Amino acid sequence: MIPFNQPHVSGKEEQYLKETFTSKKFAGDGKFTRLCHNYFAEKFGFNKCLLTTSCSSALDMSAILLDIDSGDEVIIPSYSFVTTANAFALRGANIVFADSKTSNPNIDETSIESLVTTKTKAIVLVHYAGIACDMDKIMQLRNDYNLYVVEDAAQAIDSYYKGQPLGSFGDLATFSFHETKNIQCGEGGLLVINNSNFYKRAEIIREKGTNRSQFFRGEIDKYGWVDVGSSFLPSEILAAFLYGQLEYLEEIQKMRIKIWNTYYDYFKKHLRDIKIPDPPDFATNNGHLFYLICSNEDERARLIEYLRENGIKAVFHYLSLHKSHFFQGKHDGRELYNSDFYSNCLLRLPLYYDLTENQVEFIGDCIKKFYNKN
Ligand SMILES: *Cc1c(COP(=O)(O)O)cnc(C)c1O
């Protein structure tokens, strides 16, 4: 069976894990956490970033940092993972769901302005499949209406908008190192703080609402409870594993992009009528995810089954959040056609470091056979 995902291990992870055993430093914010922070600062120019236990916890931290309160409105794409919205719902926000674009599942930036009210506090966007949203337009709205922008860049490591790394635009940005992402440590995440007003408080919220980080830097002589917060920092075990991955980031990216391009070329050559990702000129592709768009939900179900019979695991993705069980009775009734369309028709194909070119061709051939007989 060709699985949908298979986490890649570089070999360095084990060595660094052993080092945590030898040093007996297992709690967070030690050597490996610092190495990871420095890596992100140097590679992507992020001024301030903090490892977290997941992208979801980085989103939780974002909602606390923005002081999201009941009555605040937050604009979020309906086609996203649950925690993009959940972090803000947890603080009592009214979630205003936006539709996706016709050209790709990213938030339709042209639809945002009509959703802004005097209560709107933030726009949360998702760079779906690591392909950039239209950041110039979104940052313009931020400035025009005095809003915050949070980039859910969970899938967007090492991807760029007009040459600038994703995660460096919003007031805050969040990354995931879940094992399904390009770079992983099982469960892990990163909060990037681009708005310097949040530097100090971010550290406190991450350290259970205490100023312990300042204490460890010798800036104060005792630490205590100064704000709300929780335990958002990962152990050195996770940081050590992650650092082992980061040292291979370029190699991992090269391989994933190569696989992505093999799919792309196959479809362009043999399956020209099928809709596949088409990154806009301003965006890069980081090889996170390759999808195709079926004509309808029934066709997608039949294709999934056909691929399964041929030993290939392909999976659909998000279900419109505005139609979720939790959101029953909370949505304002607007139809979000594109979000529903991707919920019903988008299909993700296997993509992982160790997937071979032959396997990609085999998957392509199976899809071709399916469409020829249908
Ligand atoms: C994976 C993902 C998340 C959640 O990441 P975790 O690290 O598992 O919390 C959130 N948003 C998006 C868009 C994702 O792809």
Tab-separated table of C-alpha atoms and ligand atoms in Angstrom:
chain	number	residue	atom	x	y	z
A	1	MET	CA	0.000	0.000	0.000
A	2	ILE	CA	1.306	3.462	-0.836
A	3	PRO	CA	0.384	5.435	2.295
A	4	PHE	CA	-0.843	9.005	2.098
A	5	ASN	CA	1.969	10.199	4.335
A	6	GLN	CA	5.116	8.698	5.734
A	7	PRO	CA	7.189	10.889	8.041
A	8	HIS	CA	10.804	11.238	6.995
A	9	VAL	CA	13.631	10.860	9.483
A	10	SER	CA	17.005	12.304	8.521
A	11	GLY	CA	19.167	10.346	10.970
A	12	LYS	CA	20.357	13.373	12.927
A	13	GLU	CA	17.289	13.318	15.179
A	14	GLU	CA	18.529	10.257	17.052
A	15	GLN	CA	21.952	11.777	17.662
A	16	TYR	CA	20.444	14.960	19.112
A	17	LEU	CA	17.940	12.995	21.185
A	18	LYS	CA	20.843	11.056	22.699
A	19	GLU	CA	22.477	14.348	23.561
A	20	THR	CA	19.446	15.318	25.666
A	21	PHE	CA	19.840	11.997	27.494
A	22	THR	CA	23.499	12.660	28.177
A	23	SER	CA	23.007	16.238	29.288
A	24	LYS	CA	19.877	15.274	31.253
A	25	LYS	CA	18.210	18.465	30.095
A	26	PHE	CA	14.681	17.458	29.159
A	27	ALA	CA	12.515	20.463	29.997
A	28	GLY	CA	12.054	23.288	27.510
A	29	ASP	CA	14.032	26.350	26.426
A	30	GLY	CA	17.456	24.713	26.530
A	31	LYS	CA	20.176	24.397	23.934
A	32	PHE	CA	18.096	22.775	21.191
A	33	THR	CA	15.220	25.205	21.535
A	34	ARG	CA	17.746	28.027	21.151
A	35	LEU	CA	19.296	26.342	18.124
A	36	CYS	CA	15.858	26.055	16.525
A	37	HIS	CA	15.045	29.714	17.280
A	38	ASN	CA	18.366	30.809	15.802
A	39	TYR	CA	17.806	28.680	12.736
A	40	PHE	CA	14.450	30.323	12.005
A	41	ALA	CA	15.889	33.780	12.650
A	42	GLU	CA	18.766	33.223	10.242
A	43	LYS	CA	16.991	31.287	7.521
A	44	PHE	CA	13.754	33.279	7.364
A	45	GLY	CA	14.662	36.502	9.147
A	46	PHE	CA	11.996	36.041	11.841
A	47	ASN	CA	12.945	38.527	14.562
A	48	LYS	CA	11.159	36.809	17.372
A	49	CYS	CA	9.914	33.255	17.325
A	50	LEU	CA	8.995	30.780	20.026
A	51	LEU	CA	8.678	27.024	19.738
A	52	THR	CA	5.333	25.716	20.933
A	53	THR	CA	3.866	22.280	21.465
A	54	SER	CA	1.788	22.589	18.277
A	55	CYS	CA	0.495	25.007	15.692
A	56	SER	CA	-2.822	24.836	17.540
A	57	SER	CA	-1.168	26.054	20.751
A	58	ALA	CA	0.554	28.841	18.795
A	59	LEU	CA	-2.907	29.825	17.552
A	60	ASP	CA	-4.214	29.720	21.131
A	61	MET	CA	-1.363	32.027	22.135
A	62	SER	CA	-2.244	34.337	19.242
A	63	ALA	CA	-5.833	34.688	20.419
A	64	ILE	CA	-4.632	35.504	23.958
A	65	LEU	CA	-2.046	37.989	22.668
A	66	LEU	CA	-4.647	39.825	20.582
A	67	ASP	CA	-6.868	40.043	23.696
A	68	ILE	CA	-9.722	38.438	21.822
A	69	ASP	CA	-12.830	38.817	23.921
A	70	SER	CA	-16.506	37.938	23.608
A	71	GLY	CA	-18.112	40.147	21.006
A	72	ASP	CA	-14.962	40.544	18.947
A	73	GLU	CA	-15.293	39.401	15.374
A	74	VAL	CA	-12.554	37.432	13.659
A	75	ILE	CA	-12.596	36.695	9.935
A	76	ILE	CA	-11.415	33.156	9.148
A	77	PRO	CA	-11.650	30.981	6.023
A	78	SER	CA	-14.274	28.267	6.401
A	79	TYR	CA	-12.066	25.855	4.477
A	80	SER	CA	-9.477	25.223	7.172
A	81	PHE	CA	-8.469	22.988	10.023
A	82	VAL	CA	-10.627	23.161	13.146
A	83	THR	CA	-8.015	24.822	15.357
A	84	THR	CA	-7.618	27.878	13.090
A	85	ALA	CA	-11.089	28.863	14.287
A	86	ASN	CA	-11.161	27.047	17.610
A	87	ALA	CA	-8.387	29.157	19.149
A	88	PHE	CA	-10.520	32.268	18.663
A	89	ALA	CA	-13.824	30.610	19.548
A	90	LEU	CA	-12.204	29.575	22.847
A	91	ARG	CA	-11.759	33.270	23.714
A	92	GLY	CA	-15.415	33.972	22.921
A	93	ALA	CA	-14.950	35.543	19.504
A	94	ASN	CA	-17.697	35.604	16.931
A	95	ILE	CA	-16.189	33.795	13.980
A	96	VAL	CA	-17.114	35.303	10.631
A	97	PHE	CA	-16.331	32.712	8.005
A	98	ALA	CA	-14.997	33.778	4.635
A	99	ASP	CA	-15.143	31.869	1.386
A	100	SER	CA	-12.200	30.475	-0.593
A	101	LYS	CA	-11.098	31.618	-4.013
A	102	THR	CA	-12.210	29.874	-7.200
A	103	SER	CA	-8.588	29.503	-8.274
A	104	ASN	CA	-7.405	27.867	-5.027
A	105	PRO	CA	-8.633	27.124	-1.484
A	106	ASN	CA	-7.056	30.255	0.062
A	107	ILE	CA	-9.264	32.962	1.548
A	108	ASP	CA	-10.889	35.102	-1.157
A	109	GLU	CA	-9.225	38.409	-0.334
A	110	THR	CA	-11.804	40.307	-2.398
A	111	SER	CA	-14.568	39.072	-0.075
A	112	ILE	CA	-12.952	40.251	3.161
A	113	GLU	CA	-13.767	43.967	3.078
A	114	SER	CA	-17.535	43.384	3.031
A	115	LEU	CA	-17.177	41.245	6.174
A	116	VAL	CA	-15.401	43.938	8.213
A	117	THR	CA	-17.487	45.699	10.870
A	118	THR	CA	-16.572	47.979	13.786
A	119	LYS	CA	-16.231	44.823	15.890
A	120	THR	CA	-13.720	43.110	13.613
A	121	LYS	CA	-10.432	42.594	15.397
A	122	ALA	CA	-8.449	40.254	13.209
A	123	ILE	CA	-8.150	38.430	9.928
A	124	VAL	CA	-6.776	34.916	10.212
A	125	LEU	CA	-5.619	33.428	6.937
A	126	VAL	CA	-4.296	30.069	5.877
A	127	HIS	CA	-1.667	29.576	3.193
A	128	TYR	CA	-3.297	26.400	1.932
A	129	ALA	CA	-0.870	23.788	0.577
A	130	GLY	CA	1.915	26.248	1.357
A	131	ILE	CA	0.762	28.549	-1.448
A	132	ALA	CA	0.643	32.191	-0.425
A	133	CYS	CA	-2.509	34.223	0.027
A	134	ASP	CA	-2.541	37.626	-1.670
A	135	MET	CA	-0.611	39.365	1.107
A	136	ASP	CA	-0.435	42.884	-0.401
A	137	LYS	CA	-4.230	43.084	-0.515
A	138	ILE	CA	-4.680	41.566	2.945
A	139	MET	CA	-2.054	43.795	4.605
A	140	GLN	CA	-3.697	46.804	2.936
A	141	LEU	CA	-7.007	45.856	4.575
A	142	ARG	CA	-5.203	45.454	7.882
A	143	ASN	CA	-3.855	48.973	7.648
A	144	ASP	CA	-7.054	50.548	6.269
A	145	TYR	CA	-9.235	49.101	9.023
A	146	ASN	CA	-6.705	48.889	11.844
A	147	LEU	CA	-6.977	45.124	12.234
A	148	TYR	CA	-4.534	42.401	13.179
A	149	VAL	CA	-3.461	39.696	10.772
A	150	VAL	CA	-2.569	36.178	11.879
A	151	GLU	CA	-1.046	33.848	9.299
A	152	ASP	CA	-1.833	30.202	9.882
A	153	ALA	CA	1.301	29.059	8.086
A	154	ALA	CA	1.008	25.460	9.369
A	155	GLN	CA	1.657	24.122	5.862
A	156	ALA	CA	3.829	26.955	4.635
A	157	ILE	CA	7.370	26.407	5.875
A	158	ASP	CA	9.975	27.678	3.397
A	159	SER	CA	7.413	29.180	1.057
A	160	TYR	CA	7.385	32.749	-0.222
A	161	TYR	CA	5.228	35.624	-1.414
A	162	LYS	CA	7.068	37.877	-3.864
A	163	GLY	CA	10.308	36.516	-2.430
A	164	GLN	CA	9.435	37.200	1.215
A	165	PRO	CA	8.950	34.191	3.517
A	166	LEU	CA	5.425	33.323	4.579
A	167	GLY	CA	5.079	33.827	8.295
A	168	SER	CA	6.808	37.220	8.145
A	169	PHE	CA	3.766	39.288	7.101
A	170	GLY	CA	1.117	39.016	9.815
A	171	ASP	CA	1.339	40.538	13.279
A	172	LEU	CA	1.621	36.901	14.281
A	173	ALA	CA	2.164	33.676	12.368
A	174	THR	CA	1.976	30.024	13.329
A	175	PHE	CA	3.715	26.934	11.939
A	176	SER	CA	3.146	23.232	12.548
A	177	PHE	CA	5.677	20.450	12.947
A	178	HIS	CA	3.072	17.718	13.153
A	179	GLU	CA	4.283	14.536	11.495
A	180	THR	CA	2.147	15.242	8.421
A	181	LYS	CA	3.999	18.497	7.692
A	182	ASN	CA	7.220	18.986	5.672
A	183	ILE	CA	9.395	19.368	8.774
A	184	GLN	CA	8.195	17.507	11.831
A	185	CYS	CA	8.843	16.388	15.383
A	186	GLY	CA	5.685	14.332	15.862
A	187	GLU	CA	3.785	17.201	17.464
A	188	GLY	CA	5.217	20.694	17.527
A	189	GLY	CA	4.747	24.258	16.428
A	190	LEU	CA	6.159	27.755	16.214
A	191	LEU	CA	4.781	31.183	16.961
A	192	VAL	CA	6.369	33.998	14.967
A	193	ILE	CA	5.902	37.467	16.419
A	194	ASN	CA	6.385	40.173	13.810
A	195	ASN	CA	4.625	42.959	15.711
A	196	SER	CA	7.142	44.035	18.360
A	197	ASN	CA	4.346	45.150	20.706
A	198	PHE	CA	3.794	41.481	21.427
A	199	TYR	CA	7.399	40.377	22.058
A	200	LYS	CA	7.373	40.599	25.814
A	201	ARG	CA	3.885	39.312	26.464
A	202	ALA	CA	4.325	36.321	24.142
A	203	GLU	CA	7.119	34.974	26.349
A	204	ILE	CA	4.984	35.397	29.452
A	205	ILE	CA	1.902	33.705	28.010
A	206	ARG	CA	4.052	30.786	26.873
A	207	GLU	CA	5.576	30.424	30.361
A	208	LYS	CA	2.281	29.895	32.229
A	209	GLY	CA	1.683	33.626	32.688
A	210	THR	CA	4.970	34.166	34.502
A	211	ASN	CA	8.025	36.288	33.703
A	212	ARG	CA	10.265	33.257	34.089
A	213	SER	CA	12.037	33.841	30.738
A	214	GLN	CA	13.203	37.263	31.919
A	215	PHE	CA	14.327	35.727	35.186
A	216	PHE	CA	16.467	33.165	33.353
A	217	ARG	CA	18.090	35.932	31.346
A	218	GLY	CA	18.990	37.615	34.622
A	219	GLU	CA	16.828	40.671	33.888
A	220	ILE	CA	14.825	40.344	37.118
A	221	ASP	CA	15.679	38.735	40.460
A	222	LYS	CA	12.537	36.674	40.996
A	223	TYR	CA	9.663	35.575	38.833
A	224	GLY	CA	5.945	35.310	39.461
A	225	TRP	CA	2.453	35.405	38.059
A	226	VAL	CA	2.063	38.510	35.894
A	227	ASP	CA	-0.547	37.606	33.251
A	228	VAL	CA	-2.748	34.801	31.965
A	229	GLY	CA	-1.019	32.025	30.094
A	230	SER	CA	-0.446	28.334	29.964
A	231	SER	CA	2.275	25.786	29.312
A	232	PHE	CA	2.901	26.240	25.616
A	233	LEU	CA	6.602	25.424	25.435
A	234	PRO	CA	7.835	22.062	24.185
A	235	SER	CA	10.429	19.914	25.898
A	236	GLU	CA	14.020	19.743	24.708
A	237	ILE	CA	13.279	16.222	23.479
A	238	LEU	CA	11.005	17.669	20.807
A	239	ALA	CA	13.356	20.555	20.062
A	240	ALA	CA	16.286	18.153	19.619
A	241	PHE	CA	14.300	16.031	17.170
A	242	LEU	CA	13.154	19.131	15.313
A	243	TYR	CA	16.656	20.515	15.052
A	244	GLY	CA	17.725	17.239	13.449
A	245	GLN	CA	15.084	17.899	10.797
A	246	LEU	CA	15.911	21.566	10.327
A	247	GLU	CA	19.489	20.754	9.420
A	248	TYR	CA	18.047	18.828	6.468
A	249	LEU	CA	15.358	21.325	5.542
A	250	GLU	CA	16.866	22.192	2.184
A	251	GLU	CA	17.283	18.570	1.176
A	252	ILE	CA	13.767	17.688	2.314
A	253	GLN	CA	12.304	20.630	0.421
A	254	LYS	CA	14.215	19.805	-2.739
A	255	MET	CA	12.899	16.247	-2.686
A	256	ARG	CA	9.294	17.190	-1.933
A	257	ILE	CA	9.251	19.836	-4.640
A	258	LYS	CA	10.689	17.313	-7.090
A	259	ILE	CA	7.881	14.872	-6.283
A	260	TRP	CA	5.315	17.663	-6.561
A	261	ASN	CA	6.726	18.586	-9.989
A	262	THR	CA	6.586	14.956	-11.127
A	263	TYR	CA	2.863	14.939	-10.333
A	264	TYR	CA	2.427	18.313	-12.006
A	265	ASP	CA	4.202	17.238	-15.190
A	266	TYR	CA	2.262	13.984	-15.322
A	267	PHE	CA	-1.068	15.777	-15.077
A	268	LYS	CA	-0.058	18.416	-17.637
A	269	LYS	CA	0.925	15.664	-20.043
A	270	HIS	CA	-1.694	12.957	-19.502
A	271	LEU	CA	-4.556	14.477	-17.546
A	272	ARG	CA	-4.811	17.965	-18.958
A	273	ASP	CA	-8.509	18.409	-18.172
A	274	ILE	CA	-8.141	17.781	-14.449
A	275	LYS	CA	-7.805	20.763	-12.171
A	276	ILE	CA	-4.633	20.689	-10.074
A	277	PRO	CA	-2.801	23.355	-8.011
A	278	ASP	CA	-1.713	26.350	-10.058
A	279	PRO	CA	0.326	28.677	-7.822
A	280	PRO	CA	-0.113	32.365	-8.729
A	281	ASP	CA	2.972	34.227	-10.011
A	282	PHE	CA	3.555	35.857	-6.630
A	283	ALA	CA	3.697	32.502	-4.806
A	284	THR	CA	6.124	29.601	-4.515
A	285	ASN	CA	5.254	25.974	-4.105
A	286	ASN	CA	6.912	24.336	-1.081
A	287	GLY	CA	5.997	20.762	-1.984
A	288	HIS	CA	3.664	20.369	0.966
A	289	LEU	CA	0.621	18.994	-0.758
A	290	PHE	CA	-0.581	17.907	-4.190
A	291	TYR	CA	-4.292	17.798	-4.876
A	292	LEU	CA	-6.690	17.368	-7.718
A	293	ILE	CA	-10.248	18.587	-8.002
A	294	CYS	CA	-12.957	16.083	-8.893
A	295	SER	CA	-16.207	17.140	-10.601
A	296	ASN	CA	-18.359	16.166	-7.642
A	297	GLU	CA	-18.407	14.317	-4.350
A	298	ASP	CA	-19.565	11.048	-5.876
A	299	GLU	CA	-16.763	11.018	-8.433
A	300	ARG	CA	-14.270	11.707	-5.652
A	301	ALA	CA	-15.611	8.819	-3.538
A	302	ARG	CA	-15.323	6.476	-6.522
A	303	LEU	CA	-11.785	7.653	-7.277
A	304	ILE	CA	-10.719	7.186	-3.632
A	305	GLU	CA	-12.130	3.658	-3.757
A	306	TYR	CA	-10.484	2.906	-7.112
A	307	LEU	CA	-7.113	4.088	-5.819
A	308	ARG	CA	-7.565	2.078	-2.626
A	309	GLU	CA	-8.198	-1.048	-4.707
A	310	ASN	CA	-4.887	-0.317	-6.422
A	311	GLY	CA	-3.027	0.049	-3.139
A	312	ILE	CA	-2.992	3.858	-3.028
A	313	LYS	CA	-4.227	5.915	-0.114
A	314	ALA	CA	-5.660	9.260	-1.233
A	315	VAL	CA	-7.640	11.432	1.150
A	316	PHE	CA	-10.006	14.374	1.058
A	317	HIS	CA	-9.392	17.336	3.343
A	318	TYR	CA	-11.365	19.919	5.316
A	319	LEU	CA	-15.098	20.083	5.750
A	320	SER	CA	-16.508	23.624	5.686
A	321	LEU	CA	-16.314	24.868	9.276
A	322	HIS	CA	-19.398	27.069	8.885
A	323	LYS	CA	-21.406	23.862	8.370
A	324	SER	CA	-19.763	21.955	11.232
A	325	HIS	CA	-21.725	20.461	14.092
A	326	PHE	CA	-20.199	22.958	16.530
A	327	PHE	CA	-21.192	25.920	14.381
A	328	GLN	CA	-24.859	24.885	13.958
A	329	GLY	CA	-26.988	27.999	14.388
A	330	LYS	CA	-23.973	30.321	14.610
A	331	HIS	CA	-23.347	31.074	10.935
A	332	ASP	CA	-25.041	34.108	9.405
A	333	GLY	CA	-26.465	32.150	6.496
A	334	ARG	CA	-24.170	33.308	3.692
A	335	GLU	CA	-23.458	30.598	1.134
A	336	LEU	CA	-19.751	29.828	0.883
A	337	TYR	CA	-19.774	28.005	-2.429
A	338	ASN	CA	-16.063	27.559	-2.952
A	339	SER	CA	-15.437	26.293	0.558
A	340	ASP	CA	-18.205	23.704	0.085
A	341	PHE	CA	-16.852	22.871	-3.357
A	342	TYR	CA	-13.375	22.086	-2.026
A	343	SER	CA	-14.915	20.185	0.901
A	344	ASN	CA	-16.699	17.944	-1.595
A	345	CYS	CA	-14.271	17.742	-4.500
A	346	LEU	CA	-10.658	18.217	-3.397
A	347	LEU	CA	-8.558	15.055	-3.189
A	348	ARG	CA	-5.010	14.903	-1.812
A	349	LEU	CA	-2.509	12.446	-3.260
A	350	PRO	CA	0.378	10.741	-1.419
A	351	LEU	CA	3.371	13.058	-1.046
A	352	TYR	CA	6.316	12.309	1.201
A	353	TYR	CA	10.091	12.335	1.023
A	354	ASP	CA	10.518	8.645	0.256
A	355	LEU	CA	7.858	8.454	-2.464
A	356	THR	CA	9.594	7.443	-5.689
A	357	GLU	CA	9.130	8.787	-9.194
A	358	ASN	CA	7.867	5.359	-10.293
A	359	GLN	CA	5.243	5.400	-7.580
A	360	VAL	CA	4.087	8.840	-8.700
A	361	GLU	CA	3.812	7.565	-12.295
A	362	PHE	CA	1.887	4.537	-11.045
A	363	ILE	CA	-0.521	6.780	-9.130
A	364	GLY	CA	-0.883	8.968	-12.242
A	365	ASP	CA	-1.554	5.912	-14.430
A	366	CYS	CA	-4.258	4.710	-12.042
A	367	ILE	CA	-5.961	8.099	-12.120
A	368	LYS	CA	-5.745	8.077	-15.921
A	369	LYS	CA	-7.319	4.632	-16.087
A	370	PHE	CA	-10.086	5.749	-13.769
A	371	TYR	CA	-10.959	8.727	-15.949
A	372	ASN	CA	-10.683	6.773	-19.187
A	373	LYS	CA	-13.247	4.251	-18.077
A	374	ASN	CA	-15.554	6.817	-16.518
B	1	LIG	C1	-1.765	21.023	10.568
B	1	LIG	C2	-2.549	22.295	10.654
B	1	LIG	C3	-2.903	22.858	11.890
B	1	LIG	C4	-2.664	22.166	13.203
B	1	LIG	O1	-1.329	21.950	13.470
B	1	LIG	P1	-0.937	21.182	14.841
B	1	LIG	O2	0.532	21.395	14.923
B	1	LIG	O3	-1.312	19.753	14.641
B	1	LIG	O4	-1.671	21.807	15.945
B	1	LIG	C5	-3.546	24.072	11.894
B	1	LIG	N1	-3.851	24.707	10.747
B	1	LIG	C6	-3.557	24.189	9.541
B	1	LIG	C7	-3.888	24.953	8.310
B	1	LIG	C8	-2.911	22.950	9.460
B	1	LIG	O5	-2.614	22.442	8.256
